[in-house]
PDB file of N, CA, C and O in Angstrom:
ATOM      1  N   MET A   1       7.985   4.787 -52.038  1.00 54.00           N
ATOM      2  CA  MET A   1       8.238   3.453 -51.826  1.00 54.00           C
ATOM      3  C   MET A   1       9.632   2.873 -51.646  1.00 54.00           C
ATOM      4  O   MET A   1      10.400   2.983 -52.885  1.00 54.00           O
ATOM      5  N   ASN A   2      10.045   1.892 -51.071  1.00 63.00           N
ATOM      6  CA  ASN A   2      11.091   1.146 -51.053  1.00 63.00           C
ATOM      7  C   ASN A   2      11.127  -0.091 -51.632  1.00 63.00           C
ATOM      8  O   ASN A   2      10.320  -1.212 -51.500  1.00 63.00           O
ATOM      9  N   LYS A   3      11.743   0.058 -53.118  1.00 66.00           N
ATOM     10  CA  LYS A   3      12.001  -1.095 -54.130  1.00 66.00           C
ATOM     11  C   LYS A   3      12.689  -2.088 -53.491  1.00 66.00           C
ATOM     12  O   LYS A   3      13.200  -3.166 -54.046  1.00 66.00           O
ATOM     13  N   GLU A   4      13.932  -1.863 -52.355  1.00 69.00           N
ATOM     14  CA  GLU A   4      15.001  -2.865 -51.565  1.00 69.00           C
ATOM     15  C   GLU A   4      14.407  -4.122 -51.367  1.00 69.00           C
ATOM     16  O   GLU A   4      13.350  -3.915 -50.300  1.00 69.00           O
ATOM     17  N   PRO A   5      14.726  -5.130 -51.865  1.00 71.00           N
ATOM     18  CA  PRO A   5      14.142  -6.503 -51.455  1.00 71.00           C
ATOM     19  C   PRO A   5      14.877  -6.741 -49.508  1.00 71.00           C
ATOM     20  O   PRO A   5      15.604  -6.421 -49.415  1.00 71.00           O
ATOM     21  N   ARG A   6      13.625  -7.495 -48.849  1.00 68.00           N
ATOM     22  CA  ARG A   6      13.923  -7.947 -47.724  1.00 68.00           C
ATOM     23  C   ARG A   6      14.467  -8.684 -47.531  1.00 68.00           C
ATOM     24  O   ARG A   6      14.206  -9.660 -48.242  1.00 68.00           O
ATOM     25  N   LYS A   7      15.214  -8.879 -46.251  1.00 76.00           N
ATOM     26  CA  LYS A   7      16.303 -10.038 -46.339  1.00 76.00           C
ATOM     27  C   LYS A   7      15.660 -11.191 -45.520  1.00 76.00           C
ATOM     28  O   LYS A   7      14.562 -10.595 -44.719  1.00 76.00           O
ATOM     29  N   VAL A   8      15.582 -12.424 -45.834  1.00 74.00           N
ATOM     30  CA  VAL A   8      14.937 -13.687 -45.138  1.00 74.00           C
ATOM     31  C   VAL A   8      14.823 -13.438 -43.855  1.00 74.00           C
ATOM     32  O   VAL A   8      13.828 -13.995 -42.830  1.00 74.00           O
ATOM     33  N   HIS A   9      15.764 -13.297 -43.282  1.00 78.00           N
ATOM     34  CA  HIS A   9      15.949 -13.126 -41.622  1.00 78.00           C
ATOM     35  C   HIS A   9      15.194 -12.061 -41.119  1.00 78.00           C
ATOM     36  O   HIS A   9      14.792 -11.882 -40.130  1.00 78.00           O
ATOM     37  N   ALA A  10      14.929 -11.005 -41.563  1.00 81.00           N
ATOM     38  CA  ALA A  10      14.323  -9.745 -40.981  1.00 81.00           C
ATOM     39  C   ALA A  10      12.671 -10.199 -41.331  1.00 81.00           C
ATOM     40  O   ALA A  10      12.089  -9.891 -40.439  1.00 81.00           O
ATOM     41  N   ILE A  11      12.533 -10.879 -42.628  1.00 79.00           N
ATOM     42  CA  ILE A  11      10.686 -11.373 -42.427  1.00 79.00           C
ATOM     43  C   ILE A  11      10.820 -12.234 -41.524  1.00 79.00           C
ATOM     44  O   ILE A  11       9.435 -12.210 -40.893  1.00 79.00           O
ATOM     45  N   PHE A  12      11.467 -13.290 -41.467  1.00 81.00           N
ATOM     46  CA  PHE A  12      11.404 -14.395 -40.325  1.00 81.00           C
ATOM     47  C   PHE A  12      11.131 -13.501 -38.829  1.00 81.00           C
ATOM     48  O   PHE A  12      10.248 -13.871 -37.979  1.00 81.00           O
ATOM     49  N   GLU A  13      12.263 -12.500 -38.660  1.00 78.00           N
ATOM     50  CA  GLU A  13      11.793 -12.208 -37.138  1.00 78.00           C
ATOM     51  C   GLU A  13      10.493 -11.317 -37.298  1.00 78.00           C
ATOM     52  O   GLU A  13      10.189 -11.344 -35.667  1.00 78.00           O
ATOM     53  N   GLU A  14      10.146 -10.564 -37.920  1.00 78.00           N
ATOM     54  CA  GLU A  14       9.379  -9.653 -38.005  1.00 78.00           C
ATOM     55  C   GLU A  14       7.777 -10.579 -37.545  1.00 78.00           C
ATOM     56  O   GLU A  14       6.734 -10.772 -37.059  1.00 78.00           O
ATOM     57  N   LEU A  15       7.949 -11.924 -38.377  1.00 76.00           N
ATOM     58  CA  LEU A  15       6.719 -12.626 -38.209  1.00 76.00           C
ATOM     59  C   LEU A  15       6.690 -13.552 -36.926  1.00 76.00           C
ATOM     60  O   LEU A  15       5.713 -13.765 -36.226  1.00 76.00           O
ATOM     61  N   ARG A  16       8.186 -13.699 -36.323  1.00 73.00           N
ATOM     62  CA  ARG A  16       8.222 -14.223 -35.193  1.00 73.00           C
ATOM     63  C   ARG A  16       7.665 -13.255 -33.785  1.00 73.00           C
ATOM     64  O   ARG A  16       6.761 -13.890 -33.367  1.00 73.00           O
ATOM     65  N   ASP A  17       8.105 -12.374 -34.089  1.00 72.00           N
ATOM     66  CA  ASP A  17       7.438 -10.999 -33.306  1.00 72.00           C
ATOM     67  C   ASP A  17       6.212 -10.810 -32.893  1.00 72.00           C
ATOM     68  O   ASP A  17       5.457 -10.798 -32.024  1.00 72.00           O
ATOM     69  N   ARG A  18       5.512 -11.089 -33.979  1.00 71.00           N
ATOM     70  CA  ARG A  18       3.986 -10.820 -34.277  1.00 71.00           C
ATOM     71  C   ARG A  18       3.593 -11.916 -33.839  1.00 71.00           C
ATOM     72  O   ARG A  18       1.935 -12.417 -33.534  1.00 71.00           O
ATOM     73  N   ALA A  19       3.594 -13.450 -34.166  1.00 70.00           N
ATOM     74  CA  ALA A  19       3.228 -14.880 -33.641  1.00 70.00           C
ATOM     75  C   ALA A  19       3.471 -14.962 -32.389  1.00 70.00           C
ATOM     76  O   ALA A  19       2.582 -16.190 -31.273  1.00 70.00           O
ATOM     77  N   SER A  20       4.425 -14.215 -31.450  1.00 65.00           N
ATOM     78  CA  SER A  20       4.926 -14.948 -30.176  1.00 65.00           C
ATOM     79  C   SER A  20       4.026 -13.672 -28.958  1.00 65.00           C
ATOM     80  O   SER A  20       4.254 -12.360 -29.346  1.00 65.00           O
ATOM     81  N   TYR A  21       3.319 -14.074 -27.975  1.00 69.00           N
ATOM     82  CA  TYR A  21       2.577 -13.362 -27.305  1.00 69.00           C
ATOM     83  C   TYR A  21       3.518 -13.597 -25.631  1.00 69.00           C
ATOM     84  O   TYR A  21       3.770 -15.194 -25.644  1.00 69.00           O
ATOM     85  N   PRO A  22       3.612 -12.908 -24.696  1.00 73.00           N
ATOM     86  CA  PRO A  22       3.775 -13.033 -23.053  1.00 73.00           C
ATOM     87  C   PRO A  22       2.618 -14.382 -23.162  1.00 73.00           C
ATOM     88  O   PRO A  22       1.499 -14.143 -23.300  1.00 73.00           O
ATOM     89  N   PHE A  23       3.297 -15.597 -22.421  1.00 76.00           N
ATOM     90  CA  PHE A  23       2.256 -16.208 -21.705  1.00 76.00           C
ATOM     91  C   PHE A  23       2.784 -16.601 -19.997  1.00 76.00           C
ATOM     92  O   PHE A  23       4.270 -16.598 -19.926  1.00 76.00           O
ATOM     93  N   LEU A  24       2.037 -16.754 -19.457  1.00 79.00           N
ATOM     94  CA  LEU A  24       2.231 -17.358 -17.559  1.00 79.00           C
ATOM     95  C   LEU A  24       1.841 -19.073 -17.990  1.00 79.00           C
ATOM     96  O   LEU A  24       1.449 -19.430 -18.489  1.00 79.00           O
ATOM     97  N   PHE A  25       3.004 -19.700 -17.300  1.00 80.00           N
ATOM     98  CA  PHE A  25       3.061 -20.973 -17.165  1.00 80.00           C
ATOM     99  C   PHE A  25       3.453 -21.440 -15.453  1.00 80.00           C
ATOM    100  O   PHE A  25       4.261 -21.025 -15.080  1.00 80.00           O
ATOM    101  N   TYR A  26       2.823 -23.049 -14.955  1.00 85.00           N
ATOM    102  CA  TYR A  26       3.414 -23.137 -14.217  1.00 85.00           C
ATOM    103  C   TYR A  26       3.503 -24.717 -14.022  1.00 85.00           C
ATOM    104  O   TYR A  26       2.373 -25.426 -14.564  1.00 85.00           O
ATOM    105  N   ILE A  27       4.341 -25.065 -13.490  1.00 85.00           N
ATOM    106  CA  ILE A  27       4.510 -26.729 -13.689  1.00 85.00           C
ATOM    107  C   ILE A  27       4.875 -27.061 -11.987  1.00 85.00           C
ATOM    108  O   ILE A  27       5.723 -27.032 -11.441  1.00 85.00           O
ATOM    109  N   PRO A  28       3.597 -27.798 -11.559  1.00 88.00           N
ATOM    110  CA  PRO A  28       3.555 -28.760 -10.224  1.00 88.00           C
ATOM    111  C   PRO A  28       4.814 -29.862 -10.070  1.00 88.00           C
ATOM    112  O   PRO A  28       4.468 -30.628 -11.127  1.00 88.00           O
ATOM    113  N   LYS A  29       5.259 -29.603  -9.235  1.00 87.00           N
ATOM    114  CA  LYS A  29       6.291 -30.615  -8.841  1.00 87.00           C
ATOM    115  C   LYS A  29       5.982 -31.961  -8.343  1.00 87.00           C
ATOM    116  O   LYS A  29       6.304 -32.895  -9.158  1.00 87.00           O
ATOM    117  N   SER A  30       4.585 -31.687  -8.058  1.00 88.00           N
ATOM    118  CA  SER A  30       4.070 -33.554  -7.717  1.00 88.00           C
ATOM    119  C   SER A  30       3.326 -33.599  -8.862  1.00 88.00           C
ATOM    120  O   SER A  30       3.058 -35.026  -9.021  1.00 88.00           O
ATOM    121  N   TYR A  31       3.361 -33.274  -9.999  1.00 88.00           N
ATOM    122  CA  TYR A  31       2.634 -33.966 -11.172  1.00 88.00           C
ATOM    123  C   TYR A  31       3.645 -34.511 -11.928  1.00 88.00           C
ATOM    124  O   TYR A  31       3.532 -35.280 -12.254  1.00 88.00           O
ATOM    125  N   VAL A  32       4.687 -33.531 -12.060  1.00 87.00           N
ATOM    126  CA  VAL A  32       5.924 -34.027 -13.242  1.00 87.00           C
ATOM    127  C   VAL A  32       6.474 -35.048 -12.010  1.00 87.00           C
ATOM    128  O   VAL A  32       7.706 -35.792 -12.728  1.00 87.00           O
ATOM    129  N   GLU A  33       6.909 -35.033 -10.840  1.00 86.00           N
ATOM    130  CA  GLU A  33       7.666 -36.496 -10.281  1.00 86.00           C
ATOM    131  C   GLU A  33       7.487 -37.672 -10.234  1.00 86.00           C
ATOM    132  O   GLU A  33       8.209 -38.398 -10.251  1.00 86.00           O
ATOM    133  N   VAL A  34       6.151 -38.043 -10.474  1.00 87.00           N
ATOM    134  CA  VAL A  34       6.172 -39.590 -11.263  1.00 87.00           C
ATOM    135  C   VAL A  34       6.630 -39.782 -12.850  1.00 87.00           C
ATOM    136  O   VAL A  34       6.357 -41.182 -12.794  1.00 87.00           O
ATOM    137  N   PHE A  35       7.128 -38.835 -13.568  1.00 86.00           N
ATOM    138  CA  PHE A  35       7.526 -39.175 -14.990  1.00 86.00           C
ATOM    139  C   PHE A  35       8.788 -38.910 -14.781  1.00 86.00           C
ATOM    140  O   PHE A  35       9.486 -39.526 -15.779  1.00 86.00           O
ATOM    141  N   MET A  36       9.669 -38.470 -13.880  1.00 86.00           N
ATOM    142  CA  MET A  36      10.792 -37.852 -13.858  1.00 86.00           C
ATOM    143  C   MET A  36      11.707 -38.901 -12.931  1.00 86.00           C
ATOM    144  O   MET A  36      11.621 -39.103 -11.814  1.00 86.00           O
ATOM    145  N   GLU A  37      13.207 -38.928 -13.012  1.00 88.00           N
ATOM    146  CA  GLU A  37      13.836 -39.631 -11.851  1.00 88.00           C
ATOM    147  C   GLU A  37      14.318 -38.281 -10.888  1.00 88.00           C
ATOM    148  O   GLU A  37      14.517 -37.316 -11.190  1.00 88.00           O
ATOM    149  N   GLU A  38      14.058 -38.957  -9.588  1.00 87.00           N
ATOM    150  CA  GLU A  38      14.726 -37.804  -8.832  1.00 87.00           C
ATOM    151  C   GLU A  38      16.125 -36.936  -8.753  1.00 87.00           C
ATOM    152  O   GLU A  38      16.158 -35.600  -8.418  1.00 87.00           O
ATOM    153  N   LYS A  39      16.905 -37.634  -9.641  1.00 90.00           N
ATOM    154  CA  LYS A  39      17.982 -36.932 -10.165  1.00 90.00           C
ATOM    155  C   LYS A  39      18.082 -35.826 -10.677  1.00 90.00           C
ATOM    156  O   LYS A  39      18.004 -34.496 -10.590  1.00 90.00           O
ATOM    157  N   LEU A  40      17.079 -35.894 -11.846  1.00 88.00           N
ATOM    158  CA  LEU A  40      17.203 -34.740 -13.024  1.00 88.00           C
ATOM    159  C   LEU A  40      15.745 -33.812 -12.170  1.00 88.00           C
ATOM    160  O   LEU A  40      15.889 -32.785 -12.814  1.00 88.00           O
ATOM    161  N   LEU A  41      14.687 -33.990 -11.162  1.00 87.00           N
ATOM    162  CA  LEU A  41      13.926 -32.993 -10.695  1.00 87.00           C
ATOM    163  C   LEU A  41      14.601 -32.561  -9.379  1.00 87.00           C
ATOM    164  O   LEU A  41      14.942 -31.235  -9.431  1.00 87.00           O
ATOM    165  N   ASN A  42      16.361 -33.218  -9.008  1.00 88.00           N
ATOM    166  CA  ASN A  42      17.002 -32.029  -8.288  1.00 88.00           C
ATOM    167  C   ASN A  42      17.775 -31.229  -8.702  1.00 88.00           C
ATOM    168  O   ASN A  42      18.028 -29.911  -8.604  1.00 88.00           O
ATOM    169  N   GLU A  43      18.000 -31.569 -10.193  1.00 89.00           N
ATOM    170  CA  GLU A  43      18.873 -30.594 -11.136  1.00 89.00           C
ATOM    171  C   GLU A  43      18.487 -29.476 -11.736  1.00 89.00           C
ATOM    172  O   GLU A  43      18.480 -28.551 -11.872  1.00 89.00           O
ATOM    173  N   ILE A  44      16.616 -29.503 -12.114  1.00 85.00           N
ATOM    174  CA  ILE A  44      15.911 -28.470 -11.877  1.00 85.00           C
ATOM    175  C   ILE A  44      14.665 -28.456 -11.415  1.00 85.00           C
ATOM    176  O   ILE A  44      13.743 -27.646 -11.607  1.00 85.00           O
ATOM    177  N   ASP A  45      15.281 -28.410 -10.204  1.00 86.00           N
ATOM    178  CA  ASP A  45      14.071 -27.927  -9.086  1.00 86.00           C
ATOM    179  C   ASP A  45      13.827 -26.559  -9.432  1.00 86.00           C
ATOM    180  O   ASP A  45      12.391 -26.134  -8.799  1.00 86.00           O
ATOM    181  N   TRP A  46      14.599 -25.786 -10.017  1.00 83.00           N
ATOM    182  CA  TRP A  46      14.170 -24.261  -9.531  1.00 83.00           C
ATOM    183  C   TRP A  46      12.859 -23.937 -10.667  1.00 83.00           C
ATOM    184  O   TRP A  46      12.454 -22.824 -10.593  1.00 83.00           O
ATOM    185  N   ALA A  47      12.540 -25.072 -11.510  1.00 82.00           N
ATOM    186  CA  ALA A  47      11.563 -24.721 -12.354  1.00 82.00           C
ATOM    187  C   ALA A  47      10.100 -25.139 -12.005  1.00 82.00           C
ATOM    188  O   ALA A  47       9.140 -24.949 -12.615  1.00 82.00           O
ATOM    189  N   PHE A  48      10.110 -25.573 -10.927  1.00 86.00           N
ATOM    190  CA  PHE A  48       8.745 -26.355 -10.466  1.00 86.00           C
ATOM    191  C   PHE A  48       8.239 -25.618  -9.208  1.00 86.00           C
ATOM    192  O   PHE A  48       9.114 -24.782  -8.708  1.00 86.00           O
ATOM    193  N   ASP A  49       6.706 -25.384  -9.401  1.00 86.00           N
ATOM    194  CA  ASP A  49       5.932 -24.693  -8.304  1.00 86.00           C
ATOM    195  C   ASP A  49       6.345 -23.393  -8.009  1.00 86.00           C
ATOM    196  O   ASP A  49       6.441 -22.803  -7.193  1.00 86.00           O
ATOM    197  N   VAL A  50       6.822 -22.339  -9.281  1.00 83.00           N
ATOM    198  CA  VAL A  50       6.829 -21.339  -9.609  1.00 83.00           C
ATOM    199  C   VAL A  50       5.992 -20.423 -10.753  1.00 83.00           C
ATOM    200  O   VAL A  50       6.382 -21.344 -11.960  1.00 83.00           O
ATOM    201  N   LEU A  51       5.115 -19.313 -10.636  1.00 82.00           N
ATOM    202  CA  LEU A  51       4.780 -18.837 -11.553  1.00 82.00           C
ATOM    203  C   LEU A  51       6.018 -18.177 -12.749  1.00 82.00           C
ATOM    204  O   LEU A  51       6.687 -17.688 -11.886  1.00 82.00           O
ATOM    205  N   THR A  52       5.668 -18.795 -14.016  1.00 80.00           N
ATOM    206  CA  THR A  52       6.944 -17.959 -14.968  1.00 80.00           C
ATOM    207  C   THR A  52       6.362 -17.703 -15.816  1.00 80.00           C
ATOM    208  O   THR A  52       5.170 -17.913 -16.255  1.00 80.00           O
ATOM    209  N   MET A  53       6.710 -16.575 -16.544  1.00 76.00           N
ATOM    210  CA  MET A  53       6.316 -15.811 -17.331  1.00 76.00           C
ATOM    211  C   MET A  53       7.690 -15.221 -18.592  1.00 76.00           C
ATOM    212  O   MET A  53       8.366 -15.329 -18.473  1.00 76.00           O
ATOM    213  N   ALA A  54       7.240 -16.431 -19.607  1.00 75.00           N
ATOM    214  CA  ALA A  54       8.031 -15.850 -21.006  1.00 75.00           C
ATOM    215  C   ALA A  54       7.234 -14.804 -22.225  1.00 75.00           C
ATOM    216  O   ALA A  54       6.296 -15.210 -22.190  1.00 75.00           O
ATOM    217  N   ARG A  55       8.365 -14.193 -22.619  1.00 71.00           N
ATOM    218  CA  ARG A  55       7.922 -13.553 -23.617  1.00 71.00           C
ATOM    219  C   ARG A  55       8.836 -13.901 -24.899  1.00 71.00           C
ATOM    220  O   ARG A  55       9.580 -14.435 -24.607  1.00 71.00           O
ATOM    221  N   LYS A  56       8.597 -13.051 -25.780  1.00 66.00           N
ATOM    222  CA  LYS A  56       9.500 -13.070 -26.944  1.00 66.00           C
ATOM    223  C   LYS A  56      11.117 -13.144 -26.740  1.00 66.00           C
ATOM    224  O   LYS A  56      11.197 -12.548 -25.935  1.00 66.00           O
ATOM    225  N   LYS A  57      11.684 -13.670 -27.735  1.00 64.00           N
ATOM    226  CA  LYS A  57      13.367 -13.821 -27.746  1.00 64.00           C
ATOM    227  C   LYS A  57      13.802 -14.470 -26.527  1.00 64.00           C
ATOM    228  O   LYS A  57      14.684 -13.907 -25.655  1.00 64.00           O
ATOM    229  N   MET A  58      13.109 -15.363 -25.628  1.00 63.00           N
ATOM    230  CA  MET A  58      13.712 -16.211 -24.693  1.00 63.00           C
ATOM    231  C   MET A  58      13.855 -15.533 -23.087  1.00 63.00           C
ATOM    232  O   MET A  58      14.711 -15.508 -22.573  1.00 63.00           O
ATOM    233  N   ASP A  59      12.561 -14.013 -23.118  1.00 66.00           N
ATOM    234  CA  ASP A  59      12.889 -13.396 -22.009  1.00 66.00           C
ATOM    235  C   ASP A  59      12.264 -14.077 -21.084  1.00 66.00           C
ATOM    236  O   ASP A  59      10.943 -14.340 -21.303  1.00 66.00           O
ATOM    237  N   ILE A  60      12.424 -14.875 -19.746  1.00 66.00           N
ATOM    238  CA  ILE A  60      12.003 -15.514 -19.068  1.00 66.00           C
ATOM    239  C   ILE A  60      12.042 -15.137 -17.934  1.00 66.00           C
ATOM    240  O   ILE A  60      13.091 -14.302 -17.385  1.00 66.00           O
ATOM    241  N   ILE A  61      10.989 -14.732 -16.880  1.00 68.00           N
ATOM    242  CA  ILE A  61      11.184 -13.881 -15.697  1.00 68.00           C
ATOM    243  C   ILE A  61       9.840 -14.946 -14.715  1.00 68.00           C
ATOM    244  O   ILE A  61       9.158 -15.536 -15.276  1.00 68.00           O
ATOM    245  N   PHE A  62      10.864 -15.132 -13.433  1.00 66.00           N
ATOM    246  CA  PHE A  62      10.004 -16.350 -12.330  1.00 66.00           C
ATOM    247  C   PHE A  62       9.740 -15.303 -11.804  1.00 66.00           C
ATOM    248  O   PHE A  62      10.154 -13.993 -10.999  1.00 66.00           O
ATOM    249  N   MET A  63       8.021 -15.239 -11.206  1.00 68.00           N
ATOM    250  CA  MET A  63       7.497 -14.692 -10.565  1.00 68.00           C
ATOM    251  C   MET A  63       7.636 -14.571  -9.086  1.00 68.00           C
ATOM    252  O   MET A  63       7.954 -16.364  -8.408  1.00 68.00           O
ATOM    253  N   ASP A  64       8.031 -13.975  -8.059  1.00 67.00           N
ATOM    254  CA  ASP A  64       8.258 -14.282  -6.337  1.00 67.00           C
ATOM    255  C   ASP A  64       7.060 -14.279  -5.950  1.00 67.00           C
ATOM    256  O   ASP A  64       6.376 -13.334  -5.813  1.00 67.00           O
ATOM    257  N   ASP A  65       7.071 -15.385  -5.219  1.00 62.00           N
ATOM    258  CA  ASP A  65       5.338 -15.234  -4.467  1.00 62.00           C
ATOM    259  C   ASP A  65       5.296 -14.429  -3.266  1.00 62.00           C
ATOM    260  O   ASP A  65       4.184 -14.126  -2.916  1.00 62.00           O
ATOM    261  N   LYS A  66       6.450 -13.846  -2.864  1.00 60.00           N
ATOM    262  CA  LYS A  66       6.368 -12.817  -2.141  1.00 60.00           C
ATOM    263  C   LYS A  66       5.814 -11.662  -2.321  1.00 60.00           C
ATOM    264  O   LYS A  66       6.037 -10.173  -1.284  1.00 60.00           O
ATOM    265  N   ASP A  67       6.203 -11.492  -3.505  1.00 57.00           N
ATOM    266  CA  ASP A  67       6.080  -9.938  -4.509  1.00 57.00           C
ATOM    267  C   ASP A  67       4.575  -9.743  -4.418  1.00 57.00           C
ATOM    268  O   ASP A  67       4.137 -10.421  -5.271  1.00 57.00           O
ATOM    269  N   GLU A  68       3.871  -9.016  -3.853  1.00 54.00           N
ATOM    270  CA  GLU A  68       2.406  -8.349  -4.036  1.00 54.00           C
ATOM    271  C   GLU A  68       1.888  -7.994  -5.271  1.00 54.00           C
ATOM    272  O   GLU A  68       0.713  -7.620  -5.424  1.00 54.00           O
ATOM    273  N   SER A  69       3.335  -7.124  -5.743  1.00 50.00           N
ATOM    274  CA  SER A  69       2.731  -6.237  -7.288  1.00 50.00           C
ATOM    275  C   SER A  69       2.549  -7.395  -8.287  1.00 50.00           C
ATOM    276  O   SER A  69       1.817  -6.675  -9.145  1.00 50.00           O
ATOM    277  N   GLN A  70       2.954  -8.575  -8.261  1.00 48.00           N
ATOM    278  CA  GLN A  70       2.527  -9.346  -9.187  1.00 48.00           C
ATOM    279  C   GLN A  70       0.925  -9.611  -9.354  1.00 48.00           C
ATOM    280  O   GLN A  70       0.507  -9.983 -10.328  1.00 48.00           O
TER     281      GLN A  70
END
């Protein structure tokens, strides 16, 4: 058995990896446009009306609606 103490960051990374799972989300622009200013909506237009998958370590994939393999 390894008696060497584990580093805090290694423990944190292991816990984070076990606690985070991929998830899908969709943000309809029609829903959020009543809460945000038009200037901000135009700046982050890429985030709305697209199916998005986020995985651990900030790996984010935008699903193409024309791609039938999804």
